[in-house]
Amino acid sequence: MDKRMSIDEVVERIPNGATVAIGGSSISRKPMALVRALARSDRRDLTVIVDVGGPDVDLLLGTGRVAEVIYAFVGFEVLGLAPHFRRARQSQAIRFQEWTEYTVMAGLDAKIKRIPFMPTHATLGTDVLRVNPSFREINDPFGEETLVAVPALKPDVALIHVNYADIQGNGVILGDGHVDVLCAKAAKETFMSCERILSSEELQRFGRDVQILRVYSRGVVEIPWGAHPTGCAPDYRTDLRHLQDYLKAASSEEGWRQYESEFVDVDHPQYLTNHGGPEELVSRLKV
Amino acid sequence: MPLMSEFSVDEVIITTMARQLKGEVLVSSVTAFGSLAAHLAKRLYAPDLAVLSTPESGMDVTPMPTLTLGQFLTDVQQGIPLTMEDIFDAIFTDHFRIWINPSQIDQYGNTNITCIGDWSRPKVALVGARGIPEDTSHLSETFYYILNHSPRSVVQHVDFRSGAGNGESRQHLGPHGAPTTLVTDLGVFDFRGPQGQMTIKSLHPGVSLEEVQERTGFPIGGGEGDILSTPPPTADDIRLIREADPLEVRKLELMSGPMAAEKFVNIYERERQTLHATYPRVGKLGRG
């Protein structure tokens, strides 16, 4: 089956109030072109699930698309805190649930295995257990231990970005895998953007790097630079200069409006042009 | 005792961190200090360490601190790839170590990277607990470092427990995940107090007990009698740190604000050129 679709067709498949799991990790391999399309749409009241979030969560918060965030971390790593996330947390503008790296994985895994929860020791003795309304302390039915029950996370949609895919929806991830496979398996529908579409014969040469299996994919979009400004190893590095401009823009209302009009409310080809075009990006970000 | 001018405080801290690591365990890091400590330890103190070059993968390649968490070294250097499941299985089976850099640590070794103030209405929202709850419920050794020891970072009570320390936090946990060591710019601290409170293990060369007390948010024990001096870095330690981090990525962790921001961009570009020169790309598509 040919699963190619356009960016706009992906957005059409995401209704108001949908729960959206996003792959990648902080400033690495986030499906940013898909996220930007969602950010400039009129979708509202989304629940966003991320293990390690960064510019993806921050942009969706900055453009007012989100009602709740489930996260283990949201930040810009070496560059500092995520400005819209920070503001929304401090002003209690929307709902937040603090999870942890493994518990997000466990929640997705519980959904995959069709069980209501996964038990873990993680979060015992921490305030995450106190403030997270979803977790429960339980007793080991076989012994004496106290454990934490992590409920299944049930994304309607997963958005991920990979290096290569074929038109049937198999995907190759060459750098760190993060939690993309779990997101793809747990979601009702997974939409995958990729740097390049290859033939299925070419794709099979990647062996075990073919991590996303087509049975889990609903749609494939070829979007070169689709993770920008996050990195997509080994194709290009994180654009730290752009992320710094983002942080500067987000510090004032006027700066943010200007950022939106230049880098969010434009289609992907125009987005690349506004960065000086692919050649400019190659010269700065290819290793 | 060598003079302080022969080495800088970051080199004392990294060397001290390196000397804590031992055995055959995975060592991950999300910071330049953690990455350099793992590298130095493997070269001089603990040759069996399985050092990762990114936070979750690239086992057994020479790590180099990079601003994008090592992502570009994995592919080109052919380290052994791991998955997030591998990482958490290693944590749960206690085959994993990491140096954590919390925003706050308290007298019991509880740590905070989540928020300043109340969680539901924070004064400052930080980043979220990430994987610290997993580390502090499973590892037999947990390591922390803080680069600016002050009453705001080494506090009586953390505002939020992202990581579980000693005392009350241990109620359902047992010993695994309890705090082992804190290294700061002033000294080395362990948790030998009657209820597992923080105590002084050694002070870095030139640091006084008074200064430590002044810059700590609670009365700290272990200052009775002769206090040990942290063994300074050797010439080999210093050479290996400087060779492994020629662009001085580590210095960025000591800075903040616009000065750091501009330095980031400069180092980032030089890093690209260095990587390009050292590791020319061999893409899989390019192979016969």
Coordinates of C-alpha atoms in Angstrom, one line a residue:
Chain A
M1 CA 0.0 0.0 0.0
D2 CA 1.3 3.5 -0.9
K3 CA 1.0 5.5 2.3
R4 CA 2.5 8.7 1.1
M5 CA 0.6 11.8 2.1
S6 CA 1.1 15.5 2.5
I7 CA 1.8 17.4 5.7
D8 CA -1.7 18.9 5.6
E9 CA -3.3 15.5 5.2
V10 CA -1.5 14.4 8.4
V11 CA -3.0 17.5 10.3
E12 CA -6.4 16.7 8.9
R13 CA -6.2 13.3 10.6
I14 CA -5.7 14.9 14.1
P15 CA -9.0 16.1 15.6
N16 CA -9.5 18.6 18.4
G17 CA -8.8 17.1 21.8
A18 CA -6.6 14.3 20.4
T19 CA -3.8 12.7 22.4
V20 CA -0.6 13.0 20.5
A21 CA 2.6 11.2 21.3
I22 CA 5.8 12.8 19.9
G23 CA 9.0 10.9 19.3
G24 CA 12.6 12.2 19.4
S25 CA 14.4 13.5 22.5
S26 CA 14.8 17.2 23.5
I27 CA 16.9 18.7 20.7
S28 CA 17.3 15.4 18.7
R29 CA 15.1 14.1 15.9
K30 CA 11.8 15.8 16.7
P31 CA 9.2 15.7 13.9
M32 CA 9.3 19.5 13.8
A33 CA 7.8 20.1 10.3
L34 CA 4.7 18.1 11.4
V35 CA 4.7 19.9 14.7
R36 CA 4.9 23.3 13.0
A37 CA 2.0 22.3 10.7
L38 CA 0.0 21.4 13.8
A39 CA 1.1 24.6 15.5
R40 CA -0.3 26.8 12.6
S41 CA -3.5 24.8 12.4
D42 CA -6.7 25.7 14.3
R43 CA -6.5 22.5 16.4
R44 CA -7.1 22.9 20.1
D45 CA -7.2 21.1 23.4
L46 CA -4.5 18.5 22.4
T47 CA -3.0 16.3 25.0
V48 CA 0.7 15.9 24.3
I49 CA 2.8 12.9 25.5
V50 CA 6.6 13.2 25.4
D51 CA 9.3 11.3 27.1
V52 CA 12.0 14.0 26.7
G53 CA 10.5 17.1 25.2
G54 CA 12.0 20.3 23.8
P55 CA 11.1 22.7 21.0
D56 CA 8.2 20.4 20.0
V57 CA 6.3 20.9 23.3
D58 CA 7.4 24.5 23.6
L59 CA 6.1 25.5 20.2
L60 CA 2.7 23.8 20.6
L61 CA 2.3 25.6 24.0
G62 CA 3.5 28.9 22.5
T63 CA 0.8 28.6 19.7
G64 CA -2.0 27.6 22.1
R65 CA -2.7 24.2 20.8
V66 CA -2.4 22.2 24.1
A67 CA -4.7 21.5 27.0
E68 CA -2.4 19.0 28.8
V69 CA 1.2 17.9 28.7
I70 CA 2.5 14.5 30.0
Y71 CA 6.3 14.7 30.2
A72 CA 9.4 13.4 31.9
F73 CA 11.4 16.5 30.9
V74 CA 10.9 19.6 28.7
G75 CA 14.0 21.7 28.0
F76 CA 16.6 22.9 25.5
E77 CA 19.6 21.0 27.1
V78 CA 22.7 23.1 26.9
L79 CA 20.8 26.2 25.9
G80 CA 18.6 26.3 29.0
L81 CA 14.9 26.1 29.9
A82 CA 11.9 26.0 27.5
P83 CA 10.3 29.4 27.6
H84 CA 6.6 28.7 26.9
F85 CA 6.7 25.5 29.0
R86 CA 8.1 27.5 31.9
R87 CA 5.5 30.3 31.5
A88 CA 2.6 27.8 31.2
R89 CA 3.8 25.8 34.2
Q90 CA 4.2 29.0 36.3
S91 CA 0.8 30.5 35.3
Q92 CA -1.0 27.2 35.5
A93 CA -2.5 28.0 32.1
I94 CA -3.1 24.3 31.2
R95 CA -2.8 20.9 32.9
F96 CA 0.5 19.2 33.4
Q97 CA 1.5 15.7 34.6
E98 CA 5.0 15.0 35.6
W99 CA 6.1 11.5 34.7
T100 CA 9.6 10.1 34.4
E101 CA 11.7 8.6 31.5
Y102 CA 11.0 5.0 32.3
T103 CA 7.4 5.5 33.4
V104 CA 6.5 7.1 30.0
M105 CA 8.0 4.1 28.3
A106 CA 6.2 1.7 30.7
G107 CA 2.8 3.5 30.1
L108 CA 3.3 3.1 26.3
D109 CA 4.3 -0.5 26.8
A110 CA 1.3 -1.2 28.9
K111 CA -0.9 0.1 26.1
I112 CA 1.0 -2.1 23.5
K113 CA 0.5 -5.2 25.7
R114 CA -3.2 -4.3 26.4
I115 CA -2.7 -4.3 30.2
P116 CA -4.0 -1.6 32.5
F117 CA -0.7 -0.7 34.2
M118 CA 2.9 -1.6 34.6
P119 CA 4.5 -2.0 38.1
T120 CA 7.8 -0.2 39.0
H121 CA 9.9 1.0 41.9
A122 CA 10.6 4.3 40.1
T123 CA 9.1 7.4 41.8
L124 CA 8.9 5.8 45.3
G125 CA 10.4 8.3 47.7
T126 CA 10.0 11.2 45.3
D127 CA 7.5 14.0 45.0
V128 CA 6.7 12.9 41.5
L129 CA 4.5 10.2 43.1
R130 CA 2.8 12.9 45.3
V131 CA 2.0 15.3 42.4
N132 CA 1.2 12.9 39.6
P133 CA -2.5 12.1 39.7
S134 CA -2.2 9.1 37.5
F135 CA 0.1 6.9 39.6
R136 CA -1.0 4.6 42.4
E137 CA 0.9 2.9 45.1
I138 CA 0.1 -0.8 45.1
N139 CA 1.2 -3.9 47.1
D140 CA 3.0 -6.8 45.5
P141 CA 0.3 -9.5 45.3
F142 CA 3.1 -12.2 45.8
G143 CA 5.0 -10.6 48.6
E144 CA 5.6 -7.5 50.8
E145 CA 6.8 -4.9 48.5
T146 CA 5.2 -1.5 47.8
L147 CA 5.3 -0.7 44.1
V148 CA 4.0 2.1 41.8
A149 CA 1.3 1.3 39.2
V150 CA 1.9 3.2 36.0
P151 CA -1.3 3.4 33.9
A152 CA -1.3 2.7 30.2
L153 CA -0.8 5.7 28.0
K154 CA -3.1 5.7 25.0
P155 CA -2.1 8.0 22.2
D156 CA -4.5 8.5 19.4
V157 CA -1.7 9.6 17.1
A158 CA 2.1 9.3 17.1
L159 CA 4.3 11.8 15.2
I160 CA 7.9 10.7 14.5
H161 CA 10.7 11.7 12.1
V162 CA 13.2 9.2 10.7
N163 CA 16.1 9.2 8.3
Y164 CA 14.6 7.0 5.6
A165 CA 11.3 5.3 4.9
D166 CA 9.7 3.4 2.0
I167 CA 6.3 4.3 0.7
Q168 CA 4.7 1.4 2.6
G169 CA 5.7 2.9 5.9
N170 CA 8.9 1.0 7.0
G171 CA 11.3 3.5 8.7
V172 CA 15.1 3.6 9.2
I173 CA 16.5 5.3 12.3
L174 CA 20.3 5.7 12.2
G175 CA 21.0 7.8 15.3
D176 CA 19.7 7.1 18.8
G177 CA 16.3 5.5 18.7
H178 CA 14.8 7.4 21.7
V179 CA 11.2 6.1 22.3
D180 CA 10.0 6.3 18.7
V181 CA 9.3 2.6 18.4
L182 CA 7.1 2.6 21.5
C183 CA 5.2 5.7 20.3
A184 CA 4.6 4.1 16.9
K185 CA 3.4 0.8 18.4
A186 CA 1.2 2.3 21.1
A187 CA -0.7 4.9 19.0
K188 CA -3.9 4.2 17.1
E189 CA -2.3 5.9 14.0
T190 CA 1.3 6.7 13.4
F191 CA 2.5 9.4 11.0
M192 CA 6.1 9.4 10.0
S193 CA 8.1 12.1 8.2
C194 CA 11.5 11.2 6.7
E195 CA 14.5 12.8 5.2
R196 CA 14.2 10.7 2.1
I197 CA 11.9 8.0 0.7
L198 CA 13.8 5.0 -0.6
S199 CA 12.7 1.9 -2.5
S200 CA 11.8 -1.0 -0.3
E201 CA 14.9 -2.9 -1.8
E202 CA 17.2 0.0 -0.7
L203 CA 15.6 0.2 2.7
Q204 CA 16.2 -3.5 3.4
R205 CA 19.9 -2.9 3.1
F206 CA 19.7 -1.2 6.5
G207 CA 18.9 -4.4 8.3
R208 CA 18.2 -3.8 12.0
D209 CA 18.2 -0.1 11.5
V210 CA 14.7 -0.6 10.0
Q211 CA 13.1 0.1 13.3
I212 CA 9.6 1.3 12.3
L213 CA 7.5 -1.5 10.8
R214 CA 4.9 -0.7 8.2
V215 CA 2.1 -2.5 10.1
Y216 CA 2.2 0.4 12.6
S217 CA 2.4 3.2 10.1
R218 CA -0.7 5.1 8.8
G219 CA 1.1 7.7 6.7
V220 CA 4.5 8.7 5.4
V221 CA 5.6 12.2 4.4
E222 CA 9.0 13.0 2.7
I223 CA 10.2 16.1 4.4
P224 CA 14.0 16.9 4.0
W225 CA 15.1 18.9 7.0
G226 CA 11.9 17.7 8.7
A227 CA 13.5 17.6 12.2
H228 CA 15.1 21.1 11.9
P229 CA 15.9 23.0 14.2
T230 CA 16.5 19.8 16.1
G231 CA 19.2 17.5 14.8
C232 CA 18.8 14.3 12.7
A233 CA 21.9 12.2 13.1
P234 CA 23.8 11.5 10.9
D235 CA 22.2 13.8 8.4
Y236 CA 22.5 17.2 10.2
R237 CA 23.2 18.6 13.6
T238 CA 20.9 20.6 15.9
D239 CA 20.7 24.2 14.8
L240 CA 21.7 25.9 18.0
R241 CA 21.9 29.3 16.5
H242 CA 18.2 29.0 15.4
L243 CA 17.2 27.7 18.8
Q244 CA 18.9 30.7 20.4
D245 CA 17.0 33.0 18.1
Y246 CA 13.8 31.1 19.2
L247 CA 14.6 31.7 22.8
K248 CA 15.2 35.4 22.2
A249 CA 12.0 35.7 20.2
A250 CA 10.0 33.9 22.9
S251 CA 11.1 36.5 25.5
S252 CA 8.8 39.2 24.1
E253 CA 5.3 39.3 22.6
E254 CA 6.4 41.2 19.6
G255 CA 9.4 39.0 19.0
W256 CA 7.2 35.9 19.2
R257 CA 4.7 37.3 16.7
Q258 CA 7.5 37.9 14.3
Y259 CA 8.9 34.4 14.9
E260 CA 5.5 32.9 14.2
S261 CA 5.0 34.8 10.9
E262 CA 8.5 33.9 9.7
F263 CA 8.9 30.3 10.9
V264 CA 5.5 28.9 11.9
D265 CA 2.8 30.3 9.7
V266 CA 4.7 29.3 6.5
D267 CA 4.8 26.0 4.6
H268 CA 7.9 23.9 4.7
P269 CA 9.6 25.1 1.5
Q270 CA 9.1 28.7 2.6
Y271 CA 10.5 27.8 6.1
L272 CA 13.7 26.5 4.4
T273 CA 13.9 29.6 2.2
N274 CA 13.6 31.8 5.4
H275 CA 16.7 30.0 6.7
G276 CA 18.6 30.9 3.5
G277 CA 17.6 27.7 1.7
P278 CA 18.9 24.1 2.0
E279 CA 22.4 25.1 0.8
E280 CA 22.9 27.4 3.7
L281 CA 21.6 24.8 6.1
V282 CA 24.0 22.2 4.6
S283 CA 27.0 24.5 5.0
R284 CA 26.2 25.1 8.7
L285 CA 24.8 21.8 9.9
K286 CA 26.1 18.9 7.9
V287 CA 29.1 17.2 9.5
Chain B
M1 CA 50.7 20.1 47.1
P2 CA 50.7 21.7 43.7
L3 CA 49.6 25.3 43.5
M4 CA 46.0 26.0 42.4
S5 CA 47.3 27.9 39.4
E6 CA 48.5 24.7 37.8
F7 CA 45.0 23.4 37.3
S8 CA 41.6 24.9 37.4
V9 CA 38.6 24.1 39.5
D10 CA 36.8 22.2 36.6
E11 CA 39.9 19.9 36.4
V12 CA 39.8 19.2 40.1
I13 CA 36.1 18.4 39.9
I14 CA 36.3 16.2 36.8
T15 CA 39.3 14.3 38.3
T16 CA 37.5 13.8 41.6
M17 CA 34.4 12.6 39.7
A18 CA 36.5 10.2 37.6
R19 CA 38.1 8.6 40.7
Q20 CA 34.7 7.6 42.0
L21 CA 33.8 5.4 39.0
K22 CA 34.8 1.7 39.1
G23 CA 33.9 -1.7 37.8
E24 CA 32.3 -2.9 34.6
V25 CA 29.2 -0.8 34.2
L26 CA 27.6 1.4 31.6
V27 CA 28.4 5.1 32.2
S28 CA 26.1 7.6 30.6
S29 CA 26.2 11.4 30.7
V30 CA 24.2 14.3 29.5
T31 CA 26.8 16.9 30.5
A32 CA 30.4 17.7 29.5
F33 CA 31.6 17.1 33.1
G34 CA 30.0 13.7 33.2
S35 CA 31.4 12.8 29.8
L36 CA 34.9 13.9 30.7
A37 CA 34.9 12.1 34.0
A38 CA 33.9 8.9 32.4
H39 CA 36.6 9.3 29.7
L40 CA 39.3 10.0 32.3
A41 CA 38.2 7.2 34.5
K42 CA 38.4 4.7 31.7
R43 CA 41.8 5.8 30.7
L44 CA 43.4 6.0 34.2
Y45 CA 41.3 4.4 36.9
A46 CA 38.6 2.0 35.8
P47 CA 39.5 0.4 32.4
D48 CA 36.5 -1.9 32.3
L49 CA 33.9 0.9 32.2
A50 CA 31.6 0.7 29.2
V51 CA 31.4 4.4 28.4
L52 CA 28.5 5.7 26.2
S53 CA 29.1 8.5 23.8
T54 CA 25.5 9.7 23.8
P55 CA 23.1 9.7 26.8
E56 CA 21.7 6.4 25.5
S57 CA 24.0 4.8 23.0
G58 CA 27.4 4.6 21.3
M59 CA 29.1 2.2 23.8
D60 CA 32.9 1.8 23.8
V61 CA 33.9 4.7 21.6
T62 CA 36.1 7.5 22.8
P63 CA 33.7 10.1 24.0
M64 CA 34.2 13.7 23.3
P65 CA 32.0 16.3 25.0
T66 CA 29.8 17.8 22.4
L67 CA 27.0 20.3 22.5
T68 CA 24.4 18.0 20.9
L69 CA 25.0 15.2 23.4
G70 CA 27.4 13.2 21.2
Q71 CA 24.8 12.3 18.6
F72 CA 27.2 12.7 15.7
L73 CA 29.9 10.5 17.2
T74 CA 27.8 7.4 17.3
D75 CA 27.3 6.9 13.6
V76 CA 30.8 7.8 12.4
Q77 CA 32.7 6.0 15.1
Q78 CA 30.7 2.7 15.0
G79 CA 30.2 2.3 18.7
I80 CA 28.0 -0.5 19.9
P81 CA 24.4 0.8 19.6
L82 CA 22.0 0.5 22.5
T83 CA 18.3 1.2 23.0
M84 CA 16.4 3.0 25.7
E85 CA 15.3 -0.4 26.9
D86 CA 19.0 -1.4 27.3
I87 CA 19.6 1.7 29.3
F88 CA 16.7 1.1 31.8
D89 CA 17.4 -2.6 32.0
A90 CA 21.0 -1.7 33.0
I91 CA 19.6 0.7 35.6
F92 CA 17.2 -1.8 37.1
T93 CA 20.0 -4.5 37.2
D94 CA 22.5 -2.0 38.7
H95 CA 24.9 -2.1 35.7
F96 CA 24.7 1.6 35.1
R97 CA 26.3 4.8 36.6
I98 CA 25.7 8.5 35.9
W99 CA 26.9 11.8 37.3
I100 CA 23.8 13.9 37.9
N101 CA 23.9 17.7 38.1
P102 CA 20.9 18.8 40.2
S103 CA 19.7 22.3 40.7
Q104 CA 19.3 21.6 44.4
I105 CA 20.5 18.9 46.8
D106 CA 19.6 18.8 50.4
Q107 CA 21.1 17.5 53.7
Y108 CA 19.6 14.0 53.0
G109 CA 20.7 13.9 49.4
N110 CA 17.2 14.4 48.0
T111 CA 17.7 16.2 44.6
N112 CA 15.6 18.6 42.6
I113 CA 15.6 19.4 38.8
T114 CA 11.8 20.0 38.6
C115 CA 10.9 23.4 40.1
I116 CA 11.6 26.2 42.6
G117 CA 8.6 26.8 44.8
D118 CA 5.5 24.7 45.0
W119 CA 5.1 22.2 42.1
S120 CA 1.5 23.2 41.3
R121 CA 2.4 26.9 41.2
P122 CA 6.2 27.1 40.8
K123 CA 8.2 30.3 41.1
V124 CA 10.5 28.8 38.5
A125 CA 9.6 25.7 36.4
L126 CA 12.8 23.8 35.6
V127 CA 12.9 20.7 33.4
G128 CA 11.2 17.8 35.0
A129 CA 12.4 14.7 36.9
R130 CA 13.7 13.0 33.7
G131 CA 15.3 9.6 34.7
I132 CA 16.4 10.6 38.3
P133 CA 13.6 8.6 40.0
E134 CA 14.7 5.5 38.3
D135 CA 18.4 6.0 39.3
T136 CA 17.5 6.8 42.9
S137 CA 15.4 3.6 43.3
H138 CA 17.8 1.1 41.7
L139 CA 21.5 2.0 41.6
S140 CA 23.9 0.9 44.4
E141 CA 25.9 4.1 43.8
T142 CA 24.4 7.5 42.9
F143 CA 26.7 10.4 42.1
Y144 CA 25.9 14.1 42.1
Y145 CA 27.9 17.2 41.2
I146 CA 27.2 20.9 41.7
L147 CA 29.5 23.6 40.2
N148 CA 28.4 26.5 42.4
H149 CA 28.1 25.4 46.0
S150 CA 25.8 27.9 47.6
P151 CA 22.9 28.1 50.1
R152 CA 20.6 28.1 47.1
S153 CA 22.0 24.8 45.6
V154 CA 23.0 22.9 48.8
V155 CA 19.9 23.4 50.8
Q156 CA 18.2 22.2 54.0
H157 CA 15.2 20.9 52.1
V158 CA 14.7 20.7 48.4
D159 CA 11.6 22.4 47.0
F160 CA 10.7 19.2 45.2
R161 CA 12.1 15.7 45.4
S162 CA 12.9 14.6 41.8
G163 CA 15.3 12.1 43.3
A164 CA 15.0 10.2 46.5
G165 CA 17.6 10.7 49.2
N166 CA 18.0 9.2 52.7
G167 CA 15.7 9.3 55.7
E168 CA 12.0 9.5 55.1
S169 CA 12.4 9.0 51.3
R170 CA 13.8 5.5 51.9
Q171 CA 10.6 4.2 53.6
H172 CA 9.6 1.9 50.7
L173 CA 12.9 1.8 48.8
G174 CA 15.6 0.0 50.8
P175 CA 19.2 1.0 50.2
H176 CA 19.3 1.0 46.4
G177 CA 19.4 4.4 44.9
A178 CA 20.6 6.1 48.1
P179 CA 23.0 9.0 47.6
T180 CA 26.7 8.1 47.6
T181 CA 28.8 11.1 46.8
L182 CA 28.4 14.8 46.0
V183 CA 31.3 16.7 44.4
T184 CA 31.1 20.5 44.4
D185 CA 33.6 23.3 43.6
L186 CA 34.4 23.3 47.4
G187 CA 34.9 19.6 48.2
V188 CA 33.7 16.1 48.3
F189 CA 30.7 15.1 50.5
D190 CA 29.2 11.7 51.5
F191 CA 26.2 10.8 53.5
R192 CA 27.5 9.3 56.8
G193 CA 25.3 11.3 59.2
P194 CA 23.2 9.4 61.8
Q195 CA 20.1 9.5 59.5
G196 CA 22.2 9.5 56.3
Q197 CA 22.8 13.3 56.3
M198 CA 25.5 14.9 54.2
T199 CA 29.0 15.1 55.8
I200 CA 32.3 16.5 54.6
K201 CA 34.7 13.9 53.1
S202 CA 37.4 16.2 51.9
L203 CA 37.9 19.8 50.9
H204 CA 39.5 20.9 47.7
P205 CA 43.0 22.5 48.0
G206 CA 42.7 26.1 49.4
V207 CA 39.1 25.7 50.6
S208 CA 38.3 26.4 54.3
L209 CA 35.7 24.8 56.6
E210 CA 34.3 28.3 57.3
E211 CA 33.7 28.8 53.6
V212 CA 31.9 25.5 53.2
Q213 CA 29.7 26.2 56.2
E214 CA 28.9 29.7 54.9
R215 CA 28.0 28.4 51.5
T216 CA 25.9 25.5 52.7
G217 CA 22.2 25.9 53.6
F218 CA 22.3 23.8 56.8
P219 CA 24.9 23.0 59.5
I220 CA 27.1 20.4 57.9
G221 CA 28.8 17.6 59.9
G222 CA 32.2 15.9 59.4
G223 CA 34.2 19.1 60.1
E224 CA 35.5 17.8 63.4
G225 CA 39.2 17.0 63.8
D226 CA 41.6 16.9 60.8
I227 CA 39.8 17.3 57.5
L228 CA 41.2 15.6 54.5
S229 CA 42.3 17.5 51.5
T230 CA 41.0 16.3 48.1
P231 CA 43.9 14.7 46.2
P232 CA 44.7 17.1 43.4
P233 CA 44.7 16.1 39.7
T234 CA 48.0 14.6 38.5
A235 CA 49.8 15.8 35.4
D236 CA 48.2 12.9 33.5
D237 CA 44.7 13.8 34.7
I238 CA 45.1 17.3 33.4
R239 CA 46.7 16.3 30.1
L240 CA 43.9 13.8 29.4
I241 CA 41.1 16.3 30.2
R242 CA 42.6 19.0 28.0
E243 CA 43.3 16.6 25.2
A244 CA 39.7 15.2 25.3
D245 CA 38.1 18.6 25.4
P246 CA 40.3 20.9 23.3
L247 CA 37.3 23.3 22.6
E248 CA 36.7 23.6 26.3
V249 CA 33.0 22.7 26.2
R250 CA 33.4 22.0 29.9
K251 CA 33.9 25.8 30.6
L252 CA 30.4 26.5 29.3
E253 CA 28.9 24.7 32.3
L254 CA 30.5 27.2 34.6
M255 CA 29.0 30.2 32.7
S256 CA 25.4 31.4 32.1
G257 CA 23.5 34.1 30.3
P258 CA 24.5 36.0 27.1
M259 CA 28.2 35.4 27.5
A260 CA 27.6 31.6 27.5
A261 CA 25.2 31.9 24.6
E262 CA 27.7 33.5 22.3
K263 CA 30.4 31.1 23.3
F264 CA 28.1 28.2 22.6
V265 CA 27.7 29.2 19.0
N266 CA 31.4 29.7 18.5
I267 CA 32.3 26.4 20.0
Y268 CA 29.6 24.7 18.0
E269 CA 31.0 25.8 14.7
R270 CA 34.5 24.9 15.7
E271 CA 33.2 21.5 16.9
R272 CA 31.7 20.9 13.4
Q273 CA 35.0 21.6 11.8
T274 CA 36.9 19.4 14.2
L275 CA 34.4 16.5 13.7
H276 CA 34.6 17.0 10.0
A277 CA 38.4 16.8 10.0
T278 CA 38.6 13.9 12.4
Y279 CA 35.8 11.7 11.3
P280 CA 34.9 12.0 7.6
R281 CA 31.5 10.7 6.9
V282 CA 31.0 7.2 5.5
G283 CA 27.3 6.9 5.0
K284 CA 25.7 3.5 4.5
L285 CA 24.2 4.6 1.2
G286 CA 27.6 5.4 -0.1
R287 CA 28.9 1.8 0.4
G288 CA 29.1 -0.8 -2.3

